[in-house]
Coordinates of N, CA and C in Angstrom, one line a residue:
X1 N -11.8 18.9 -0.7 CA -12.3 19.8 -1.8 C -11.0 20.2 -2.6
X2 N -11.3 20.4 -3.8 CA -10.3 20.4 -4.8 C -9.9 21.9 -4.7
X3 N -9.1 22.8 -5.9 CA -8.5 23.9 -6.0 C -8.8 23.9 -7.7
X4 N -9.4 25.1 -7.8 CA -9.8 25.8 -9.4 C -8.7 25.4 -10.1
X5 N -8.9 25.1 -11.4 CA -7.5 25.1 -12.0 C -6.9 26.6 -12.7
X6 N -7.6 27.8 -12.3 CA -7.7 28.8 -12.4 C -7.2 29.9 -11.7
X7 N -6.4 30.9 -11.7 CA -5.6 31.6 -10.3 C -7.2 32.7 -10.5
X8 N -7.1 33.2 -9.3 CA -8.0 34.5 -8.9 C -7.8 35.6 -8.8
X9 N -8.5 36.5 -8.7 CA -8.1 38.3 -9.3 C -7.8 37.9 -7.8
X10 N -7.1 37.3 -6.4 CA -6.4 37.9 -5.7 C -5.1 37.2 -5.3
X11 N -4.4 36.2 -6.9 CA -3.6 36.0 -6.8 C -3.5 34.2 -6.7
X12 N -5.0 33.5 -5.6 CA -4.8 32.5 -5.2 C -6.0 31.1 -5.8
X13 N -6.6 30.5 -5.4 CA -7.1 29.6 -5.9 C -8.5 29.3 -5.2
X14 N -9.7 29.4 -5.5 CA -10.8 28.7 -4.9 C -11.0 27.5 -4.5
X15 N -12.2 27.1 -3.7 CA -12.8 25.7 -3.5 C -13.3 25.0 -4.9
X16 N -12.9 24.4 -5.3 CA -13.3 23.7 -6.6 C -13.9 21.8 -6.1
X17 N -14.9 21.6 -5.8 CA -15.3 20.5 -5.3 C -15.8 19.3 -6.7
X18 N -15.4 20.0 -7.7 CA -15.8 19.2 -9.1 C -14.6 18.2 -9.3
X19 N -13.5 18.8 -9.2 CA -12.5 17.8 -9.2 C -10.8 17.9 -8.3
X20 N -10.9 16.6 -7.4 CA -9.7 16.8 -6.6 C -8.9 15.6 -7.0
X21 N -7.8 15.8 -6.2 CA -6.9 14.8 -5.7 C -6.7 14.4 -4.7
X22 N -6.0 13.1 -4.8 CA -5.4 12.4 -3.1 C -4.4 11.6 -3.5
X23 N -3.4 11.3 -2.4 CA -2.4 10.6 -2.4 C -2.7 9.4 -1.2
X24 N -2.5 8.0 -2.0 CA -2.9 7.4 -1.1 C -1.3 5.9 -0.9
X25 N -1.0 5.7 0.0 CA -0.2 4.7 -0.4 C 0.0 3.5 1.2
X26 N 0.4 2.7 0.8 CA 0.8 1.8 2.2 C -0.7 1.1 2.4
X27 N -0.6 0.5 3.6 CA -1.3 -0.2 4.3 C -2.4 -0.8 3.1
X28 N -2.2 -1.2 2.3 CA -3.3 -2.5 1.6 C -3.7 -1.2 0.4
X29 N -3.2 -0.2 -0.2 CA -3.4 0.2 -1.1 C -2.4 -0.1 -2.4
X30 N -2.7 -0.6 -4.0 CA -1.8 -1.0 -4.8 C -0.7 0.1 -4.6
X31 N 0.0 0.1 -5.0 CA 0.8 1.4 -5.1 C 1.0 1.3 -6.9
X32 N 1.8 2.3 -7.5 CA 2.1 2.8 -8.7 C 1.1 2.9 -9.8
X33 N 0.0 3.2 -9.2 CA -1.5 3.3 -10.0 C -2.0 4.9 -10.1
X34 N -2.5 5.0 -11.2 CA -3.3 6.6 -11.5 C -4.7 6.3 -11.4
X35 N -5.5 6.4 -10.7 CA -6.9 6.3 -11.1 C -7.8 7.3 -11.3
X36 N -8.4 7.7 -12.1 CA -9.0 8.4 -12.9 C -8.5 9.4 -13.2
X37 N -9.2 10.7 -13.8 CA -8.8 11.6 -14.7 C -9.7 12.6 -15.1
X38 N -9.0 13.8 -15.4 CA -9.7 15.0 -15.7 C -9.4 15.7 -17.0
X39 N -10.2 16.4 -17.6 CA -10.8 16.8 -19.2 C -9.4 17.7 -19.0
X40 N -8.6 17.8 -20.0 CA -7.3 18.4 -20.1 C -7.2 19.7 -19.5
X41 N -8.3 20.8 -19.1 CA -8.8 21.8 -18.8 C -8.4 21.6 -17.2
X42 N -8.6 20.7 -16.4 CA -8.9 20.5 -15.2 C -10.4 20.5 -14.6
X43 N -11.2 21.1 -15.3 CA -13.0 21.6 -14.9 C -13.6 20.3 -14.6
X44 N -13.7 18.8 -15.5 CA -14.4 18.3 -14.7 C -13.9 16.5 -14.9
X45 N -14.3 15.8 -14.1 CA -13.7 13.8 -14.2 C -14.2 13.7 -15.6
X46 N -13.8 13.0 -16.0 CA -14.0 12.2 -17.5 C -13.8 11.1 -17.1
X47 N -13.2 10.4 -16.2 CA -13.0 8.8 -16.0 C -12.7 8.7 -14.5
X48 N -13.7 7.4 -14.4 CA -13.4 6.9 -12.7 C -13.9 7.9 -11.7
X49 N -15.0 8.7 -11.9 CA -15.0 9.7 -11.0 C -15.5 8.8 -9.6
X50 N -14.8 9.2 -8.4 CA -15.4 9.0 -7.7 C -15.7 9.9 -6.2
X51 N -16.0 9.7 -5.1 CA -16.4 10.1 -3.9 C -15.6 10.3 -3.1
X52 N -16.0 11.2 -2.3 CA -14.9 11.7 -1.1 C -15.4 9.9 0.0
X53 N -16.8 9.3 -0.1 CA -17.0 8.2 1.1 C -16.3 7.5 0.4
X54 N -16.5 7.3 -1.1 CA -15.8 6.4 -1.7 C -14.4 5.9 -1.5
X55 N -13.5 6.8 -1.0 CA -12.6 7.0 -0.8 C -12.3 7.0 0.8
X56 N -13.0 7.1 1.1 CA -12.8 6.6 3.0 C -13.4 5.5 2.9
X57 N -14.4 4.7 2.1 CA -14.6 3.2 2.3 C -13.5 2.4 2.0
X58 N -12.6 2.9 1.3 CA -11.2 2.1 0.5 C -10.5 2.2 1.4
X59 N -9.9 3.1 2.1 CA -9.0 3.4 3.0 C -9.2 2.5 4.3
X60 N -10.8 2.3 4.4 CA -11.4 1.2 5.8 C -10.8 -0.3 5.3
X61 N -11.5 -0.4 3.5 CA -11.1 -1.8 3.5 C -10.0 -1.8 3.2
X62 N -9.0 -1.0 3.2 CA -7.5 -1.7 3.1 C -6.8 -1.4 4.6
X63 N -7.3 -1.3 5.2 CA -6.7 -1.7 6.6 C -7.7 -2.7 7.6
X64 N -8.3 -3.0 6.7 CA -9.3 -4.3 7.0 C -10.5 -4.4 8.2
X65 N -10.9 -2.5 8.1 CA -12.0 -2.3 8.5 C -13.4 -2.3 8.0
X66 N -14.1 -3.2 7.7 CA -15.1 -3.2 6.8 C -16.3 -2.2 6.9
X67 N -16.3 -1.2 5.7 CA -16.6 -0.1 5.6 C -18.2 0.0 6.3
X68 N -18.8 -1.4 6.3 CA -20.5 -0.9 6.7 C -20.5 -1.1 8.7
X69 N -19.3 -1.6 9.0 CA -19.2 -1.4 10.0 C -20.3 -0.2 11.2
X70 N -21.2 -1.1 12.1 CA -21.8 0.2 12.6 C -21.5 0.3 14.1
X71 N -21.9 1.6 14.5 CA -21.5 1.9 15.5 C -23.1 2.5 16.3
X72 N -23.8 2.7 17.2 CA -25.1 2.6 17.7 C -24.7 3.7 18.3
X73 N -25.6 4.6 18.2 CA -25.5 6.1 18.7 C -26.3 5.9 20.3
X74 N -26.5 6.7 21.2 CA -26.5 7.1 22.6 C -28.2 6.6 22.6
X75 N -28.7 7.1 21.4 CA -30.3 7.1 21.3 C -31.0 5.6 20.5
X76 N -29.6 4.4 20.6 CA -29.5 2.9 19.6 C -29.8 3.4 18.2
X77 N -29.6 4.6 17.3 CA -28.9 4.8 16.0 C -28.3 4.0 15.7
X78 N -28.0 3.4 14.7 CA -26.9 2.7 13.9 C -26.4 3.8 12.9
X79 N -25.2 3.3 13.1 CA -24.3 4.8 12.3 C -23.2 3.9 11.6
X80 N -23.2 3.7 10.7 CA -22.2 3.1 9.5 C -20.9 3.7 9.9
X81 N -19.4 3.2 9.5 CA -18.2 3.8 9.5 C -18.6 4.5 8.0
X82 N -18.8 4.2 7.0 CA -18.8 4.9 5.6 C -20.3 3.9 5.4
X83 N -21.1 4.9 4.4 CA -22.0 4.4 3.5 C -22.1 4.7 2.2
X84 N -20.7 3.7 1.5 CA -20.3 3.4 0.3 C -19.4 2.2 0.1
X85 N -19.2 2.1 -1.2 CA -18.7 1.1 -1.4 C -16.9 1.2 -2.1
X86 N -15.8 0.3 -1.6 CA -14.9 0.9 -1.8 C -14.1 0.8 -3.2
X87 N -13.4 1.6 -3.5 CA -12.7 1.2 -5.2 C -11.8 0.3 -5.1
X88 N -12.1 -0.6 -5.8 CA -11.7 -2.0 -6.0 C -10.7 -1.9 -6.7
X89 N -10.0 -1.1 -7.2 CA -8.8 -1.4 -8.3 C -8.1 -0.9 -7.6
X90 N -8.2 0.2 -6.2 CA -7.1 0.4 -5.5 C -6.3 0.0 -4.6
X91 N -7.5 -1.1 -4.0 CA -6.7 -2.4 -3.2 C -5.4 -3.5 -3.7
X92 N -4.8 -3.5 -2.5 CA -4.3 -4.7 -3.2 C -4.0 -6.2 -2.9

């Protein structure tokens, strides 16, 4: 979860879940890439918005865990590693 682009009457910054960051690098991610972007305000994505899964499905497929990977709970559940699909421009 992201941080307000706004300080608060106690000095510090809220949960802002509209728009965050991550730093991602190594292991099968391109490196020297920006992907997406926020309305000059900070308040909301204007491009490429994507997902907190979305972003742990990319992190599976770039260390060459394939994200729908399942795993069968106690009670034979099938439980996905992520159920999404990963961003493709961040691989490399």
């Amino acid at each position: 979860v992201g941080r307000t682009p706004q300080i608060n009457v106690a000095a510090g910054r809220d949960h802002f879940p509209q728009a965050w960051s991550c730093v991602l690098g190594g292991g099968g991610i391109a490196g020297g890439q920006v992907y997406g972007r926020t309305s000059d305000d900070g308040m909301k994505v204007v491009e490429d918005k994507s997902s907190v899964t979305q972003v742990l499905a990319t992190l599976c497929a770039a260390l060459g865990v394939p994200p729908d990977t399942q795993n069968m709970s106690d009670a034979g559940r099938p439980i996905y590693v992520v159920d999404d699909d990963p961003i493709e421009k961040l691989l490399a």
